[in-house]
Amino acid sequence: MALVRNPILFSTYFDVPAQTITAAGLIDPFLDVDVPLFIDPVLLEKSSNTTIATLAINRFRRHFEVLVRMLAISRAENDAAWKGACRQLDLSEPPENGLGYGGSGRSGSSRPQDICEAILRTSKEIIALGARDPEMISLMGFFEEDVGPDTISDLTTTVIMDDLAAITEAFCQANGVPLFETDTGHKLPRFKTLSGRIIPIVLVPEDIVGLATVLCRYVILLGGFSLESERADVAEI
């Protein structure tokens, strides 16, 4: 673990006033520090960002309504409906899931299939008891061993990535930040490491991440916090 000194912020790298990012309700992300930012799906509806509070929350609900319907008609594990529900429960880490800090050096990885199966089993039991609330079903993972807020956050990010990308694209267009084509369907800012790796950046509204995330960010800014830095080779594009 390296001792982080003077971490690079999005505002510094792209020469955008930090106050402008704050005024937009977004997190001013780190580009060279692997700081996990966990989106809390419970906060989506309460967000002051209109895109999140309307489009993203509706997208999130529709996504899990499909999962609920699939599990409701499933008669046995690994039948067609079960497999459909499993596809809805995508626990892979999105490649763009820097969640405001430009990516963690990960290209996206999948969590063990047994975790997905365990969440589906618990959800199926709840549905069998009569529950149909998609938001409650989406949080079933918290009751499973080896599942933490990072898993729920990555799942939420995967579902609402289009909305996060749209927010990022709009902010960058308004503030002169260079944008590039990505497979999200939106243009996103990016940075390039000295090794030549190009990483897209997704900005995240501050009011949809857990309080611990925000506190962690300011602890790092104060210095003396030991975190793994995976992007010491950040270079100008």
C-alpha positions as semicolon CSV with decimal commas, in nm:
position;residue;x (nm);y (nm);z (nm)
1;M;0,000;0,000;0,000
2;A;0,143;0,336;-0,102
3;L;0,109;0,660;0,086
4;V;-0,094;0,895;-0,130
5;R;0,051;1,243;-0,175
6;N;-0,111;1,518;-0,380
7;P;-0,362;1,301;-0,568
8;I;-0,467;1,432;-0,910
9;L;-0,823;1,558;-0,931
10;F;-1,045;1,578;-1,238
11;S;-1,064;1,955;-1,189
12;T;-0,686;1,986;-1,198
13;Y;-0,628;1,751;-1,491
14;F;-0,893;1,913;-1,712
15;D;-0,850;2,268;-1,580
16;V;-1,209;2,297;-1,459
17;P;-1,271;2,504;-1,142
18;A;-1,352;2,272;-0,853
19;Q;-1,635;2,507;-0,760
20;T;-1,796;2,444;-1,098
21;I;-1,803;2,069;-1,036
22;T;-1,939;2,121;-0,685
23;A;-2,206;2,359;-0,813
24;A;-2,317;2,089;-1,059
25;G;-2,362;1,851;-0,767
26;L;-2,091;1,616;-0,891
27;I;-1,794;1,455;-0,720
28;D;-1,459;1,602;-0,825
29;P;-1,294;1,267;-0,893
30;F;-0,942;1,142;-0,842
31;L;-0,763;1,013;-1,150
32;D;-0,465;0,846;-0,985
33;V;-0,600;0,696;-0,663
34;D;-0,804;0,379;-0,636
35;V;-1,080;0,506;-0,409
36;P;-1,400;0,298;-0,417
37;L;-1,711;0,508;-0,458
38;F;-2,027;0,319;-0,377
39;I;-2,355;0,425;-0,534
40;D;-2,647;0,359;-0,302
41;P;-2,958;0,271;-0,507
42;V;-3,179;0,387;-0,220
43;L;-3,057;0,743;-0,285
44;L;-3,144;0,757;-0,654
45;E;-3,500;0,880;-0,609
46;K;-3,385;1,147;-0,362
47;S;-3,113;1,290;-0,586
48;S;-3,124;1,660;-0,672
49;N;-3,007;1,565;-1,021
50;T;-3,317;1,549;-1,240
51;T;-3,173;1,282;-1,469
52;I;-3,106;1,053;-1,174
53;A;-3,430;1,125;-0,987
54;T;-3,644;1,058;-1,296
55;L;-3,477;0,863;-1,575
56;A;-3,225;0,663;-1,372
57;I;-3,462;0,557;-1,095
58;N;-3,725;0,453;-1,351
59;R;-3,466;0,259;-1,547
60;F;-3,352;0,091;-1,225
61;R;-3,706;-0,006;-1,128
62;R;-3,790;-0,141;-1,473
63;H;-3,474;-0,349;-1,472
64;F;-3,563;-0,519;-1,146
65;E;-3,929;-0,550;-1,235
66;V;-3,812;-0,780;-1,515
67;L;-3,600;-0,977;-1,268
68;V;-3,897;-1,011;-1,031
69;R;-4,123;-1,133;-1,311
70;M;-3,863;-1,386;-1,424
71;L;-3,817;-1,527;-1,075
72;A;-4,191;-1,532;-1,016
73;I;-4,249;-1,767;-1,311
74;S;-3,936;-1,976;-1,256
75;R;-4,019;-2,328;-1,145
76;A;-3,667;-2,458;-1,095
77;E;-3,313;-2,331;-1,087
78;N;-3,153;-2,309;-1,429
79;D;-3,481;-2,314;-1,617
80;A;-3,529;-2,048;-1,886
81;A;-3,684;-1,794;-1,648
82;W;-3,410;-1,846;-1,390
83;K;-3,140;-1,793;-1,651
84;G;-3,319;-1,477;-1,766
85;A;-3,318;-1,346;-1,410
86;C;-2,950;-1,430;-1,381
87;R;-2,875;-1,219;-1,690
88;Q;-3,059;-0,928;-1,528
89;L;-2,843;-0,965;-1,218
90;D;-2,520;-0,854;-1,382
91;L;-2,254;-0,841;-1,109
92;S;-1,963;-0,761;-1,338
93;E;-1,761;-0,448;-1,270
94;P;-1,832;-0,194;-1,547
95;P;-1,513;-0,092;-1,731
96;E;-1,608;0,275;-1,687
97;N;-1,692;0,222;-1,322
98;G;-1,440;0,468;-1,189
99;L;-1,750;0,620;-1,036
100;G;-1,596;0,962;-1,047
101;Y;-1,231;0,870;-1,021
102;G;-1,170;0,754;-1,375
103;G;-1,154;0,379;-1,325
104;S;-0,959;0,163;-1,087
105;G;-0,731;0,007;-1,341
106;R;-0,984;-0,272;-1,387
107;S;-1,104;-0,378;-1,728
108;G;-1,416;-0,523;-1,574
109;S;-1,442;-0,855;-1,398
110;S;-1,717;-1,088;-1,287
111;R;-1,790;-1,197;-0,935
112;P;-1,830;-1,568;-0,861
113;Q;-2,141;-1,722;-1,009
114;D;-2,231;-1,871;-0,671
115;I;-2,287;-1,518;-0,534
116;C;-2,532;-1,447;-0,815
117;E;-2,710;-1,775;-0,751
118;A;-2,730;-1,707;-0,377
119;I;-2,886;-1,364;-0,436
120;L;-3,137;-1,515;-0,678
121;R;-3,233;-1,786;-0,429
122;T;-3,291;-1,533;-0,153
123;S;-3,488;-1,310;-0,388
124;K;-3,695;-1,606;-0,504
125;E;-3,782;-1,689;-0,143
126;I;-3,891;-1,330;-0,078
127;I;-4,100;-1,325;-0,395
128;A;-4,261;-1,656;-0,298
129;L;-4,374;-1,486;0,024
130;G;-4,556;-1,224;-0,181
131;A;-4,303;-0,940;-0,211
132;R;-4,291;-0,766;-0,550
133;D;-4,104;-0,442;-0,470
134;P;-3,819;-0,426;-0,728
135;E;-3,610;-0,191;-0,514
136;M;-3,629;-0,424;-0,216
137;I;-3,537;-0,720;-0,435
138;S;-3,237;-0,526;-0,568
139;L;-3,103;-0,498;-0,213
140;M;-3,126;-0,869;-0,137
141;G;-2,754;-0,899;-0,203
142;F;-2,682;-0,721;0,124
143;F;-2,812;-1,026;0,305
144;E;-2,567;-1,260;0,136
145;E;-2,224;-1,348;0,263
146;D;-1,932;-1,199;0,069
147;V;-2,151;-0,929;-0,085
148;G;-2,077;-0,570;0,010
149;P;-2,173;-0,221;-0,104
150;D;-1,927;-0,247;-0,394
151;T;-2,131;-0,528;-0,548
152;I;-2,459;-0,340;-0,512
153;S;-2,292;-0,026;-0,645
154;D;-2,152;-0,200;-0,952
155;L;-2,490;-0,357;-1,023
156;T;-2,659;-0,018;-0,993
157;T;-2,394;0,146;-1,211
158;T;-2,442;-0,115;-1,483
159;V;-2,816;-0,047;-1,489
160;I;-2,793;0,335;-1,493
161;M;-2,468;0,374;-1,691
162;D;-2,650;0,547;-1,978
163;D;-2,776;0,814;-1,739
164;L;-2,437;0,865;-1,574
165;A;-2,274;0,895;-1,915
166;A;-2,534;1,149;-2,026
167;I;-2,472;1,358;-1,714
168;T;-2,096;1,343;-1,772
169;E;-2,125;1,433;-2,140
170;A;-2,351;1,732;-2,071
171;F;-2,123;1,867;-1,798
172;C;-1,811;1,832;-2,010
173;Q;-1,972;1,993;-2,314
174;A;-2,073;2,291;-2,102
175;N;-1,727;2,328;-1,952
176;G;-1,496;2,266;-2,245
177;V;-1,368;1,924;-2,139
178;P;-1,253;1,715;-2,440
179;L;-1,489;1,428;-2,523
180;F;-1,432;1,106;-2,713
181;E;-1,654;0,833;-2,855
182;T;-1,715;0,533;-2,626
183;D;-1,923;0,217;-2,638
184;T;-2,169;0,371;-2,390
185;G;-2,339;0,559;-2,672
186;H;-2,218;0,887;-2,521
187;K;-1,896;1,082;-2,558
188;L;-1,688;1,078;-2,241
189;P;-1,368;1,243;-2,118
190;R;-1,066;1,021;-2,084
191;F;-0,707;1,016;-1,974
192;K;-0,409;0,818;-2,096
193;T;-0,147;0,652;-1,880
194;L;0,220;0,643;-1,971
195;S;0,170;0,279;-2,060
196;G;-0,072;0,395;-2,331
197;R;-0,390;0,275;-2,165
198;I;-0,685;0,505;-2,232
199;I;-0,949;0,517;-1,958
200;P;-1,293;0,680;-1,989
201;I;-1,423;0,882;-1,695
202;V;-1,777;0,879;-1,562
203;L;-1,882;1,156;-1,324
204;V;-2,124;1,077;-1,044
205;P;-2,365;1,301;-0,850
206;E;-2,243;1,342;-0,495
207;D;-2,582;1,280;-0,339
208;I;-2,614;0,920;-0,461
209;V;-2,300;0,786;-0,296
210;G;-2,270;0,678;0,064
211;L;-2,144;0,922;0,327
212;A;-1,833;0,710;0,384
213;T;-1,729;0,776;0,024
214;V;-1,742;1,152;0,068
215;L;-1,556;1,139;0,399
216;C;-1,290;0,914;0,249
217;R;-1,233;1,165;-0,030
218;Y;-1,163;1,450;0,208
219;V;-0,936;1,237;0,426
220;I;-0,723;1,170;0,118
221;L;-0,713;1,539;0,030
222;L;-0,581;1,610;0,378
223;G;-0,297;1,367;0,309
224;G;-0,139;1,089;0,505
225;F;-0,396;0,826;0,407
226;S;-0,260;0,494;0,286
227;L;-0,428;0,374;-0,031
228;E;-0,313;0,178;-0,330
229;S;-0,226;0,405;-0,620
230;E;-0,248;0,220;-0,949
231;R;-0,218;0,513;-1,186
232;A;0,108;0,683;-1,100
233;D;0,171;0,681;-1,474
234;V;-0,105;0,926;-1,563
235;A;-0,001;1,130;-1,864
236;E;-0,147;1,409;-2,069
237;I;-0,331;1,293;-2,381
